[in-house]
CSV table of C-alpha atoms and ligand atoms in Angstrom, one decimal:
chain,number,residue,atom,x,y,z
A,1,UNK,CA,-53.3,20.9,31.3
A,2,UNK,CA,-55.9,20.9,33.8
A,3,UNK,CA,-59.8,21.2,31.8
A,4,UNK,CA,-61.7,24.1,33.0
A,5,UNK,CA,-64.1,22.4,35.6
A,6,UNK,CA,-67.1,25.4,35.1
A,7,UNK,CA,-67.6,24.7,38.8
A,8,UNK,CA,-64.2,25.3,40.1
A,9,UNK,CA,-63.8,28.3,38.5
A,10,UNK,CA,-67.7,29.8,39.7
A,11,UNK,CA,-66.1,29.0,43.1
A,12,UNK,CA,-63.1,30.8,42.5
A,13,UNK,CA,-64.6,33.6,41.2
A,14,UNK,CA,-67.7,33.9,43.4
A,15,UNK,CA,-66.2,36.8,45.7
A,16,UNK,CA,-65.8,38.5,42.7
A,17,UNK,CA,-68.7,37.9,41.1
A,18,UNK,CA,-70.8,39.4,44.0
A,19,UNK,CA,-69.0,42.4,43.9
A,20,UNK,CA,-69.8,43.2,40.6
A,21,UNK,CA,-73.6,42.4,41.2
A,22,UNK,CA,-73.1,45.2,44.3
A,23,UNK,CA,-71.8,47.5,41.4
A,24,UNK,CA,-68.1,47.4,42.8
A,25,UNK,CA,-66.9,46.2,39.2
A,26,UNK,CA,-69.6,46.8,37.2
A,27,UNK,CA,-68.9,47.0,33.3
A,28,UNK,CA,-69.6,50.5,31.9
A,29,UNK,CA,-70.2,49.0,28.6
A,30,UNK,CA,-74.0,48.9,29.0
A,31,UNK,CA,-74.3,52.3,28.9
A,32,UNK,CA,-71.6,53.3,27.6
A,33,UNK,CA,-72.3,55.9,24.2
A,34,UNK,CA,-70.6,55.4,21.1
A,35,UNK,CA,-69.9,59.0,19.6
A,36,UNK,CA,-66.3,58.3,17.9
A,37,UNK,CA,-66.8,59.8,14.7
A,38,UNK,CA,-66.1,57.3,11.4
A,39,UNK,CA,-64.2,60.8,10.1
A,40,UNK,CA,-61.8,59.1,12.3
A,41,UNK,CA,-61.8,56.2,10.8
A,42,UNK,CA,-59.8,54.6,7.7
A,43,UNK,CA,-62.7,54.8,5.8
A,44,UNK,CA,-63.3,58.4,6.7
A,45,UNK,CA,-66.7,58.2,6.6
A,46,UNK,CA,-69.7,56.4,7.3
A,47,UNK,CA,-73.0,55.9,9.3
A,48,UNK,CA,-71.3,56.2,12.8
A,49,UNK,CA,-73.9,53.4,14.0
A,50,UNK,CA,-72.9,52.3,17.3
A,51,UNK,CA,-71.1,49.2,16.4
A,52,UNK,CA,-72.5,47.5,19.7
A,53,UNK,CA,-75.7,46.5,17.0
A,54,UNK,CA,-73.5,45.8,14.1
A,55,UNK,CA,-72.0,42.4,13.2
A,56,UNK,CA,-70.6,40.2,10.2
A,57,UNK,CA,-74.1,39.7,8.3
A,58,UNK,CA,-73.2,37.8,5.1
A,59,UNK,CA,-70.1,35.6,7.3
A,60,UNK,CA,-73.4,34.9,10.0
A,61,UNK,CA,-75.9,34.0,8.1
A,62,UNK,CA,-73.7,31.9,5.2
A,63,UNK,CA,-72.1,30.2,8.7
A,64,UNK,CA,-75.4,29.5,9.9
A,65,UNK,CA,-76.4,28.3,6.9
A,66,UNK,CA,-73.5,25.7,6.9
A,67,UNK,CA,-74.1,24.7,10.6
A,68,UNK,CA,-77.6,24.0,9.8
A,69,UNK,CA,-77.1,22.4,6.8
A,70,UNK,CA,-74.4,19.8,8.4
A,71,UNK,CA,-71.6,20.8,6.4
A,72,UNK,CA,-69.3,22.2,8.7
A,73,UNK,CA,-66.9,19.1,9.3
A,74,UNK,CA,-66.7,18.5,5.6
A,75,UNK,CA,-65.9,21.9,5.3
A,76,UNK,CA,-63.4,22.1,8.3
A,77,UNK,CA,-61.3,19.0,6.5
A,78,UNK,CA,-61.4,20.7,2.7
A,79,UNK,CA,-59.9,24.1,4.9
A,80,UNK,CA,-57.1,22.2,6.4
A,81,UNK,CA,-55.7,21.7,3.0
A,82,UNK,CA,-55.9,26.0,2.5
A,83,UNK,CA,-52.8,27.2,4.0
A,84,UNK,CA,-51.1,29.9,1.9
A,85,UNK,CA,-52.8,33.2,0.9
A,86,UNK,CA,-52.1,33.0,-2.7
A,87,UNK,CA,-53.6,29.3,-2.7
A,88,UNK,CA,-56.4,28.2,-4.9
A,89,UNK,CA,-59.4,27.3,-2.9
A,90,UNK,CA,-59.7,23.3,-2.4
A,91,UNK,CA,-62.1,21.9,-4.6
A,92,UNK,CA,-65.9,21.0,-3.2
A,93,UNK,CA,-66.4,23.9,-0.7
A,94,UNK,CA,-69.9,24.8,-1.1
A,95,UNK,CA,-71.0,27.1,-3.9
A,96,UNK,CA,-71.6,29.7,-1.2
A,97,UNK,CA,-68.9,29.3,0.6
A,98,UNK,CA,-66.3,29.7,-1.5
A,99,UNK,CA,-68.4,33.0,-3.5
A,100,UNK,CA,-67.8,34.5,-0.1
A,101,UNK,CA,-63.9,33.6,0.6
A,102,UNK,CA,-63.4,34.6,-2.6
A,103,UNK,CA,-64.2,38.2,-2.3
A,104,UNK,CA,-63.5,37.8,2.0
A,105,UNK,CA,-59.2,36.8,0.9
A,106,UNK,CA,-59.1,40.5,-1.4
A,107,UNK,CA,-57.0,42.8,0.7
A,108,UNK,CA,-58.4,46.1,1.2
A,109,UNK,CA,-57.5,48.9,-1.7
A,110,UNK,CA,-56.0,51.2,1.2
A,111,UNK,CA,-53.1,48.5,1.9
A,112,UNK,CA,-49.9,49.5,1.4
A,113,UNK,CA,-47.1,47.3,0.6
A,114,UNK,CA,-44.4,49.5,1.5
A,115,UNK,CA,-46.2,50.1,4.7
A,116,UNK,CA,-46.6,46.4,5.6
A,117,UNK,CA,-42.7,45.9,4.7
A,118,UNK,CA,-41.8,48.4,6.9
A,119,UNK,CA,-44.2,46.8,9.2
A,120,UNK,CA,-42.3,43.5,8.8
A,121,UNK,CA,-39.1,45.3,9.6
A,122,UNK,CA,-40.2,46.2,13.2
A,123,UNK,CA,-41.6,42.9,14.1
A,124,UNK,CA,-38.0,41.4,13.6
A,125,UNK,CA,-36.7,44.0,15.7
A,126,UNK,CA,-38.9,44.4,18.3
A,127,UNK,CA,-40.2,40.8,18.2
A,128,UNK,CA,-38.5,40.3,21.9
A,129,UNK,CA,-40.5,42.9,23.2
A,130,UNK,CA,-44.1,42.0,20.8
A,131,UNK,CA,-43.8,38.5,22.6
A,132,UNK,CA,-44.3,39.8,25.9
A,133,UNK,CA,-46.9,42.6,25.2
A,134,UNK,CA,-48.3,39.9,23.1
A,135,UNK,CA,-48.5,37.5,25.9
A,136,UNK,CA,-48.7,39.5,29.0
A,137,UNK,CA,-50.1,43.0,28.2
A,138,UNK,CA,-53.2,41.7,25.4
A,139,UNK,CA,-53.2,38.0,26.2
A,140,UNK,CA,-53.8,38.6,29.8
A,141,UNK,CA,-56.0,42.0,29.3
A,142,UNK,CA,-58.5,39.5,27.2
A,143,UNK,CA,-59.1,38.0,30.6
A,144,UNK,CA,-61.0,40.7,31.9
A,145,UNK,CA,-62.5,41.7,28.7
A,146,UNK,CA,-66.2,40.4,29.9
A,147,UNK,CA,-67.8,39.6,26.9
A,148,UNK,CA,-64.8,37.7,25.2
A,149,UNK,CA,-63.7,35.8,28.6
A,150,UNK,CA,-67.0,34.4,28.4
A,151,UNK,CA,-67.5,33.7,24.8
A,152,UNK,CA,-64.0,32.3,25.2
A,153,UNK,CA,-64.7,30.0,27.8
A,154,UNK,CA,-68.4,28.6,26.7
A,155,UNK,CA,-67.3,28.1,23.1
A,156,UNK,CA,-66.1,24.7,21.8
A,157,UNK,CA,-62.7,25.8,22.2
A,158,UNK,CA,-63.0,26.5,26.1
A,159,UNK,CA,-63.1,22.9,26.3
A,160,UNK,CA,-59.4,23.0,25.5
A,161,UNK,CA,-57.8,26.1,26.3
A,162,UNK,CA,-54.3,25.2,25.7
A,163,UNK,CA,-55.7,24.2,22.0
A,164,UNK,CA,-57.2,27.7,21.7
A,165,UNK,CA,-54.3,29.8,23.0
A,166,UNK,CA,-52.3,27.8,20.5
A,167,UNK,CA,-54.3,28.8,17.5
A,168,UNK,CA,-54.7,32.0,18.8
A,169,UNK,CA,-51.5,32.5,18.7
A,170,UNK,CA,-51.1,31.8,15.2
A,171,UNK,CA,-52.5,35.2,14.3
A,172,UNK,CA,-50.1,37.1,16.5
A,173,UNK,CA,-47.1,35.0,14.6
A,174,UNK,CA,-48.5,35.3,10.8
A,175,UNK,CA,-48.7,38.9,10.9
A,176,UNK,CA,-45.2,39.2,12.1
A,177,UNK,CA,-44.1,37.6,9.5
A,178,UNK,CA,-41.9,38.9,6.4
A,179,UNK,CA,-44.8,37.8,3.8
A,180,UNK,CA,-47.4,37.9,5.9
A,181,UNK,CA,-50.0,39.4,3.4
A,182,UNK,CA,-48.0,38.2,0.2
A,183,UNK,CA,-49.5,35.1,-1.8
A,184,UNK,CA,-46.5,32.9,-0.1
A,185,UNK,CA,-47.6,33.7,3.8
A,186,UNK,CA,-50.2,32.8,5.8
A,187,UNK,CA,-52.3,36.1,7.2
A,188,UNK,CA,-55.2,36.1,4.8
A,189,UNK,CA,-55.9,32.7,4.8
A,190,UNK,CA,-55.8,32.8,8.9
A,191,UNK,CA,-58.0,35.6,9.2
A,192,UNK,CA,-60.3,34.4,6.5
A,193,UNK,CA,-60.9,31.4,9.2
A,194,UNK,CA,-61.2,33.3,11.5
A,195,UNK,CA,-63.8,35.6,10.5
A,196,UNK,CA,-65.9,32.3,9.7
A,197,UNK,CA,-65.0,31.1,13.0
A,198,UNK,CA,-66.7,34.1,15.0
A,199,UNK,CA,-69.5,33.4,12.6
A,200,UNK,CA,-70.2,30.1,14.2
A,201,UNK,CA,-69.7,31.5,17.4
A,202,UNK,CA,-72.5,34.1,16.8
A,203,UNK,CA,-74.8,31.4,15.6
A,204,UNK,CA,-73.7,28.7,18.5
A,205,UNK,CA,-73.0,30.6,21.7
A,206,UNK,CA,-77.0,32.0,21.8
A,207,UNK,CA,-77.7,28.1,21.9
A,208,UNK,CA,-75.9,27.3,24.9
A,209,UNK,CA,-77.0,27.6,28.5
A,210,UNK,CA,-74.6,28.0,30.2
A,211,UNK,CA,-73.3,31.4,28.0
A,212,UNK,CA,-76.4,32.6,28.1
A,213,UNK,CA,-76.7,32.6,31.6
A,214,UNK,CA,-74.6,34.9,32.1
A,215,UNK,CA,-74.2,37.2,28.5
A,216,UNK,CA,-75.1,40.4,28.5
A,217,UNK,CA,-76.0,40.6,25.0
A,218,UNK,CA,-77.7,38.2,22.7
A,219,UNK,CA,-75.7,38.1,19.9
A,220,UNK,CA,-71.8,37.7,20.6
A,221,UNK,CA,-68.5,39.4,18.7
A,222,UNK,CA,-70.9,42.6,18.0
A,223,UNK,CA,-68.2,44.9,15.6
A,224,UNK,CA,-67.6,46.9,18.9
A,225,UNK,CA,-66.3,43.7,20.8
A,226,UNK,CA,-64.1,43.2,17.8
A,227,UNK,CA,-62.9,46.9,18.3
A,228,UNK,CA,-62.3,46.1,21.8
A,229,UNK,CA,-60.4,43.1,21.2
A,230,UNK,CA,-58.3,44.9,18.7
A,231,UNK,CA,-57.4,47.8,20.9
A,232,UNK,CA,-56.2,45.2,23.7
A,233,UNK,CA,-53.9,43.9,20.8
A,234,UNK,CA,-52.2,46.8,18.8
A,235,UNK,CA,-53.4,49.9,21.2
A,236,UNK,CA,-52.0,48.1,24.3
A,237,UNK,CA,-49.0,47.0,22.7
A,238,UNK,CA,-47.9,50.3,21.6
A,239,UNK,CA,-49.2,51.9,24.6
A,240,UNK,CA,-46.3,50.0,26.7
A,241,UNK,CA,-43.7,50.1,24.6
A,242,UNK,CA,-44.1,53.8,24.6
A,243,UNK,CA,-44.2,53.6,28.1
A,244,UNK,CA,-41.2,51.6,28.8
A,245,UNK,CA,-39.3,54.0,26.6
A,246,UNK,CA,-39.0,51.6,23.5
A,247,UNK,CA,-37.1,53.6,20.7
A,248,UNK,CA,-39.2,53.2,18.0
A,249,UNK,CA,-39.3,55.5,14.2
A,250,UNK,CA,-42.0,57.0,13.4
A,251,UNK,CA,-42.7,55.1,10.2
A,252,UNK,CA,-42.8,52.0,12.1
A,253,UNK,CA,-45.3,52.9,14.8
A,254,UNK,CA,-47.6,54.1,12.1
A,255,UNK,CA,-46.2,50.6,9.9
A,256,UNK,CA,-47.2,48.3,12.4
A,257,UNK,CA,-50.4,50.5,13.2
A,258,UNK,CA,-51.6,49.9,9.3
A,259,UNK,CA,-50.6,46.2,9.2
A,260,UNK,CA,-53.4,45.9,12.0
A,261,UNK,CA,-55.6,47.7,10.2
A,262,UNK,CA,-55.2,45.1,7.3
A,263,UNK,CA,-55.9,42.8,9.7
A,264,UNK,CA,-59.2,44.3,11.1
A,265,UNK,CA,-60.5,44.5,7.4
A,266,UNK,CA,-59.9,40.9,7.2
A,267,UNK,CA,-61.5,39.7,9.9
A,268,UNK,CA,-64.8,41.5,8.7
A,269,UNK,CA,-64.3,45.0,10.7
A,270,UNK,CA,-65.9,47.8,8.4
A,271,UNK,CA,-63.5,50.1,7.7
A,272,UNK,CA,-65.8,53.3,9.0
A,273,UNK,CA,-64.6,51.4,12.6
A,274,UNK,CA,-61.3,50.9,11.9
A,275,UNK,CA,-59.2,54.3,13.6
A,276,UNK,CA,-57.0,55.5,10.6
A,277,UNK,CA,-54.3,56.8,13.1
A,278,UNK,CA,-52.7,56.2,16.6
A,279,UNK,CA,-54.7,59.2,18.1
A,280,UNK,CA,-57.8,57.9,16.7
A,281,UNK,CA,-57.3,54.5,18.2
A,282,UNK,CA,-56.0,55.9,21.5
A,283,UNK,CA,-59.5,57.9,22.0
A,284,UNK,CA,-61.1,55.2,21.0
A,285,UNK,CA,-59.7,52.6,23.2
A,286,UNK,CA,-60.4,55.3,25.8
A,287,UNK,CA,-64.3,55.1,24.7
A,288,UNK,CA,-65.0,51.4,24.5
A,289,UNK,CA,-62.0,49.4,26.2
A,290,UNK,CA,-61.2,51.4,29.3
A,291,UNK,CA,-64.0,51.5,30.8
A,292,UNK,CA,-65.5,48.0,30.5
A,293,UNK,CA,-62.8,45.6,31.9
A,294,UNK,CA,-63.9,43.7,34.8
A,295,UNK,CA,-62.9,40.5,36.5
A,296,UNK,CA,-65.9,37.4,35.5
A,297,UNK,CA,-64.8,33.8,36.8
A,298,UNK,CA,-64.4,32.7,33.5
A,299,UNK,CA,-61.7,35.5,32.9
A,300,UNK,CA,-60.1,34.7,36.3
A,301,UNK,CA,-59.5,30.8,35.1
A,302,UNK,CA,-58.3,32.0,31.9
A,303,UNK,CA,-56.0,33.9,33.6
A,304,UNK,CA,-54.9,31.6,35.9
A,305,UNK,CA,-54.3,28.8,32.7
A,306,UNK,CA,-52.3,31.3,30.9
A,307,UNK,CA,-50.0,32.3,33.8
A,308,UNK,CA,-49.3,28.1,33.7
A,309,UNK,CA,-49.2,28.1,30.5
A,310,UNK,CA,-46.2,30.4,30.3
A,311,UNK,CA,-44.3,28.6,33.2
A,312,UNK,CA,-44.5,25.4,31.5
A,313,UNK,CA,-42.9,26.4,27.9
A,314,UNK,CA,-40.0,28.2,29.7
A,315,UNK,CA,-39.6,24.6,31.3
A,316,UNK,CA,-40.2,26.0,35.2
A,317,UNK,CA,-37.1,28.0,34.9
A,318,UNK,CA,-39.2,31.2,34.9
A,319,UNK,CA,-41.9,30.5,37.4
A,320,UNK,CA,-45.8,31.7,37.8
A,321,UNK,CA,-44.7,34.5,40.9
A,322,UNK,CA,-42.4,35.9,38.3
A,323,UNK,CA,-45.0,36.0,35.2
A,324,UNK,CA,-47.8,37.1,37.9
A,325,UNK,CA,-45.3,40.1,39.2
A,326,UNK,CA,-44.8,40.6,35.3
A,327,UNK,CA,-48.4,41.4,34.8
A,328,UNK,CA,-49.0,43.2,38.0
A,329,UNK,CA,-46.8,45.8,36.7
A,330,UNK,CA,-47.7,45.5,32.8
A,331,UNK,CA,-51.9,46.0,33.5
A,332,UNK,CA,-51.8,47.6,37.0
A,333,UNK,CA,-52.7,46.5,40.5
A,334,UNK,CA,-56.2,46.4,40.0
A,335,UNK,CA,-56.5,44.0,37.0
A,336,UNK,CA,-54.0,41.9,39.3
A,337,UNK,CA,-56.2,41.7,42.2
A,338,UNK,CA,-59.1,41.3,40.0
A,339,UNK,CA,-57.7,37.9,38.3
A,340,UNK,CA,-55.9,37.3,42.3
A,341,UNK,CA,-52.6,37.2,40.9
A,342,UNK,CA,-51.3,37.0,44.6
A,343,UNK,CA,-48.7,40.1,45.4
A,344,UNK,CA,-45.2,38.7,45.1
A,345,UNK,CA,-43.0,40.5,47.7
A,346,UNK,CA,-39.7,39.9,45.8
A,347,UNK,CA,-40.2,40.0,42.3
A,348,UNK,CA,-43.2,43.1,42.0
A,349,UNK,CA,-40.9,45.6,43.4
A,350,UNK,CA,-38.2,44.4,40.8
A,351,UNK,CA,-40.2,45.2,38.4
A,352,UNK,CA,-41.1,48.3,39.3
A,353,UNK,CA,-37.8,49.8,39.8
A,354,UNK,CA,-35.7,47.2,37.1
A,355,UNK,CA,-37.9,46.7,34.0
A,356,UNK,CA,-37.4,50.1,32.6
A,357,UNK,CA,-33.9,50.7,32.8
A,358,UNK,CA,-33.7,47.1,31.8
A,359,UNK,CA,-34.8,47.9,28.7
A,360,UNK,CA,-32.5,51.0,28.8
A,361,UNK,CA,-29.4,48.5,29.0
A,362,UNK,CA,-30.5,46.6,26.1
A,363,UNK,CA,-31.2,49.8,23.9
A,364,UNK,CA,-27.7,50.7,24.8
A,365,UNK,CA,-29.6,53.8,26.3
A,366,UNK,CA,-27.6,53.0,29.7
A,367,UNK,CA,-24.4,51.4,30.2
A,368,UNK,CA,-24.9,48.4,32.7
A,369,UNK,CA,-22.1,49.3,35.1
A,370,UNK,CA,-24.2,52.8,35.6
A,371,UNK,CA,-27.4,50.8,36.1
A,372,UNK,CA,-29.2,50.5,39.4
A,373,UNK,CA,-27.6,47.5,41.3
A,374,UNK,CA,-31.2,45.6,40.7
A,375,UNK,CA,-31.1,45.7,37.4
A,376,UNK,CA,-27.4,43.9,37.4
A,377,UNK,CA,-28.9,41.1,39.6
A,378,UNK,CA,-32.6,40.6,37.1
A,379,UNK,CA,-31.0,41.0,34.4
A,380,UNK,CA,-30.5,37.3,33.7
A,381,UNK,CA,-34.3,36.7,34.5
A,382,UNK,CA,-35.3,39.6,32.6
A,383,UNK,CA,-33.6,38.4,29.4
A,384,UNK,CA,-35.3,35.0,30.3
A,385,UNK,CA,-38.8,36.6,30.3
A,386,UNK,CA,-38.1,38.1,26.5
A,387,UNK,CA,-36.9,34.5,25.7
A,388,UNK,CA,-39.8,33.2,26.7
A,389,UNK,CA,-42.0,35.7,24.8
A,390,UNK,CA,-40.4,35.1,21.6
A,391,UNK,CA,-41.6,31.4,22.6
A,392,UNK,CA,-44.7,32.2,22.7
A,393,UNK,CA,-44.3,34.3,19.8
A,394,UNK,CA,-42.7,32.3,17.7
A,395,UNK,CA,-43.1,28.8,18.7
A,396,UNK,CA,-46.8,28.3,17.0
A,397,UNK,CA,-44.9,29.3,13.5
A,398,UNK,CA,-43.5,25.5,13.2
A,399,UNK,CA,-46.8,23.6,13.7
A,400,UNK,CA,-49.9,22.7,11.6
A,401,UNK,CA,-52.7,24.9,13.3
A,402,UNK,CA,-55.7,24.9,11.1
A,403,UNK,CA,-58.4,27.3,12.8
A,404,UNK,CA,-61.6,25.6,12.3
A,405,UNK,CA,-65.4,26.8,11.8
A,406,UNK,CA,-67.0,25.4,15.5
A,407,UNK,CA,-70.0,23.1,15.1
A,408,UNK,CA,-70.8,23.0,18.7
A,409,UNK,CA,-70.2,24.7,22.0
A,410,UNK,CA,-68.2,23.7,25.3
A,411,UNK,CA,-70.5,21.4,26.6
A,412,UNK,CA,-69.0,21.8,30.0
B,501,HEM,C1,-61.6,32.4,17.7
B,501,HEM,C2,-58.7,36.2,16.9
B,501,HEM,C3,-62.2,39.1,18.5
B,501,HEM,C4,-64.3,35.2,20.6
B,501,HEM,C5,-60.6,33.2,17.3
B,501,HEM,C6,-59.4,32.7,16.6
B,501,HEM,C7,-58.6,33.8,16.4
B,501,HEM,C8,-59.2,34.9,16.9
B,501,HEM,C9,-57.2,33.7,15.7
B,501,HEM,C10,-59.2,31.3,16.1
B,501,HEM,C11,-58.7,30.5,17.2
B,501,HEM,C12,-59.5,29.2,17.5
B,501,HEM,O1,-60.1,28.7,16.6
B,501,HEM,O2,-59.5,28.8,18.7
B,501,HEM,C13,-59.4,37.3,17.2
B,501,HEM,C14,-59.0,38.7,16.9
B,501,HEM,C15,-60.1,39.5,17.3
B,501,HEM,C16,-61.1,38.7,17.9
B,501,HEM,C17,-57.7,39.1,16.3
B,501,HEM,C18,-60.2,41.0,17.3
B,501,HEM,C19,-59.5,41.8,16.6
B,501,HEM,C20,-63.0,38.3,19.3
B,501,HEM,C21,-64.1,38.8,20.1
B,501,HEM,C22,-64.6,37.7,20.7
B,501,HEM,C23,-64.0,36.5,20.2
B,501,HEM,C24,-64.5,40.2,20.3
B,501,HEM,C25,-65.8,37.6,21.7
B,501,HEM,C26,-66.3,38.6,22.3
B,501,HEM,C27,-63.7,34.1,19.9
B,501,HEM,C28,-64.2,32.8,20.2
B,501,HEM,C29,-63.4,31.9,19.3
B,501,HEM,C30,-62.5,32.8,18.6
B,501,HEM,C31,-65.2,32.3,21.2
B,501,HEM,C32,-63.4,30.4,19.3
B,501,HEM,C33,-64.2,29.7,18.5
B,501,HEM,C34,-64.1,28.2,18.9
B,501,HEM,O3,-64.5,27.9,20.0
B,501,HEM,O4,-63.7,27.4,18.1
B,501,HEM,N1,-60.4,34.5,17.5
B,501,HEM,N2,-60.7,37.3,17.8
B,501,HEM,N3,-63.0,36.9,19.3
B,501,HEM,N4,-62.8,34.1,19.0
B,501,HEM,FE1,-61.8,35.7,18.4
């Protein structure tokens, strides 16, 4: 795949860029107040700081500590060796290190076993459905999530995005999986990594030019961009399948809810942010994620690599117009335009009057004769675009991702 070339993609997204220094697109996040209460939260209580000033403070500074002191690629080679959760921790970490992955692997005392089986249940069920949302509804919406598209793109990962989307990824298929908080799966241990991973980040990204440049904080992956980053995960995902008309139990919306809430806690989110409910997370998605998307060029070249990305693992037999009409309709016409996701004559009014009784068909909702002619003649590329969701889904499960601690920054 084509290498972000930083100068390509300021080109591309120059137009753009202008309007938002006319105030066109300018993020609300600035200014935005933080006033969800933590009585909301699965803690149900705490400070209520606004999480904007709140990071990771023992991962940071032990990271730092490890970038500093050199030991980060003899650390990165020791973790390769930790795959399963209920794995001893190689031998020779640091001292430090490993006091703090210790205590960072212990699930929360709120998890709930039955919950996360239940959980595990409606991945296998709806897993044709997660791998589009997955893909199309949060992968894409991280594009014009500001702060991450940038983080994203001047990290040592930008410099290989296909790499990064890979391991990404990964997280999205260990917590669908049947064991994927027992000692025998792989959950912990990946977001154990990760949360050391946005560690570095928070020391490294500060120390490049180019990120800081154009940040609009100082520090990146504050506890509220986690938040935000969550919400276009979980929030969005249930937030279309409700809308396309998704059957789904009540224990298993509030099942899949909690095994994201495990997640958050792992990754380092206090638990006074973490929304204990769907109601709680819907007005809190409202509060910090709504209003800050915005198109940046990085976000636009993410885009744009995705979109290829998802063309070339179906083999070209579901093309980019098709994907781009998909997320047109999934995130809206704005977002589209924003990331110029050209209009596609054909295939966005498909999707506008197919996709949802598509879905009917296959929940045996609707009988296909008594479907609308349309949906008859896309159903065969309809099916396709699930197929290729569970790809993406799925696909990572098979191959040796290790997430690694970065020790340096895109130099590009
Ligand atoms: C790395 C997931 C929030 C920026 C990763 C990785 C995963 C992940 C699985 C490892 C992949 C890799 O090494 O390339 C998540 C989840 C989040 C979250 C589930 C929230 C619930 C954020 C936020 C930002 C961010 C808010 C920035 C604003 C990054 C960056 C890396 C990374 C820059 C790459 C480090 C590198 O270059 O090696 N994240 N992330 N993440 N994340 Fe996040």
């Amino acid at each position: 795949m084509e290498k972000p070339g930083r100068r390509n993609v300021l080109m591309a997204g120059g137009t753009l860029g202008a309007l938002g220094a006319l105030g066109v697109a300018t993020p609300a996040q600035a200014s935005s107040l933080w006033t969800w209460s933590p009585k909301g939260s699965v803690a149900g209580t705490g400070e209520g700081a606004d999480p904007r000033r709140v990071w990771d403070p023992e991962a940071d500074d032990l990271v730092a500590s490890l970038i500093d002191r050199g030991e980060v690629p003899k650390v990165n080679k020791l973790l390769k060796k930790w795959t399963k959760n209920g794995q001893p921790l190689p031998d020779g970490l640091p001292a430090d290190l490993r006091d703090f992955m210790e205590e960072a692997r212990k699930v929360p005392s709120w998890a709930d076993e039955g919950k996360l089986a239940t959980a595990y249940q409606f991945n296998e069920k709806r897993g044709l459905y997660l791998g589009v949302t997955y893909g199309f509804a949060s992968g894409m919406m991280s594009t014009v999530i500001p702060r991450e598209a940038r983080a994203v793109y001047y990290s040592k990962g930008g410099a290989d995005m296909k790499d990064r989307i890979t391991k990404t990824a990964k997280l999205g298929y260990d917590i669908g999986t049947s064991n994927a908080y027992k000692p025998d799966g792989e959950m912990i241990v990946t977001c154990v990594k990760t949360r050391l991973a946005h560690a570095g980040v928070r020391h490294l990204l500060p120390q490049s030019p180019h990120w800081t440049k154009v940040a609009d904080e100082e520090i990146p992956i504050s506890q509220r961009d986690m938040m935000v980053t969550w919400h276009s995960l979980p929030t969005t995902v249930m937030q279309n399948l409700k809308k396309w008309k998704v059957p789904i139990p009540e224990a298993e919306s509030e099942a899949f809810l909690h095994s994201w809430q495990v997640a958050a806690h792992m990754l380092g989110i206090k638990d006074e942010y973490i929304p204990k409910s769907w109601d709680e997370a819907n007005a809190q998605a409202e509060q910090v994620l709504d209003p800050l998307l915005a198109p940046t060029p990085e976000g636009i070249k993410l885009a744009d690599m995705l979109l290829n990305l998802g063309a070339q693992l179906d083999f070209g037999l579901i093309t980019k117009p098709v994907l781009g009409a998909l997320t047109r309709y999934v995130l809206g016409d704005q977002i589209a335009n924003w990331l110029k996701i050209p209009r596609e004559p054909l295939w966005d009014p498909v999707f506008e009057t197919a996709w949802e009784p598509f879905i009917a068909v296959r929940e045996g909702l609707l009988s296909l004769e008594k479907a609308p002619g349309i949906v008859q003649k896309a159903y065969w590329a309809f099916d396709e675009i699930l197929r290729l969701g569970v790809l993406l889904y799925l696909s990572e499960g098979d191959l040796p991702i290790s997430i690694q601690i970065p020790d340096a920054n895109n130099p590009n």
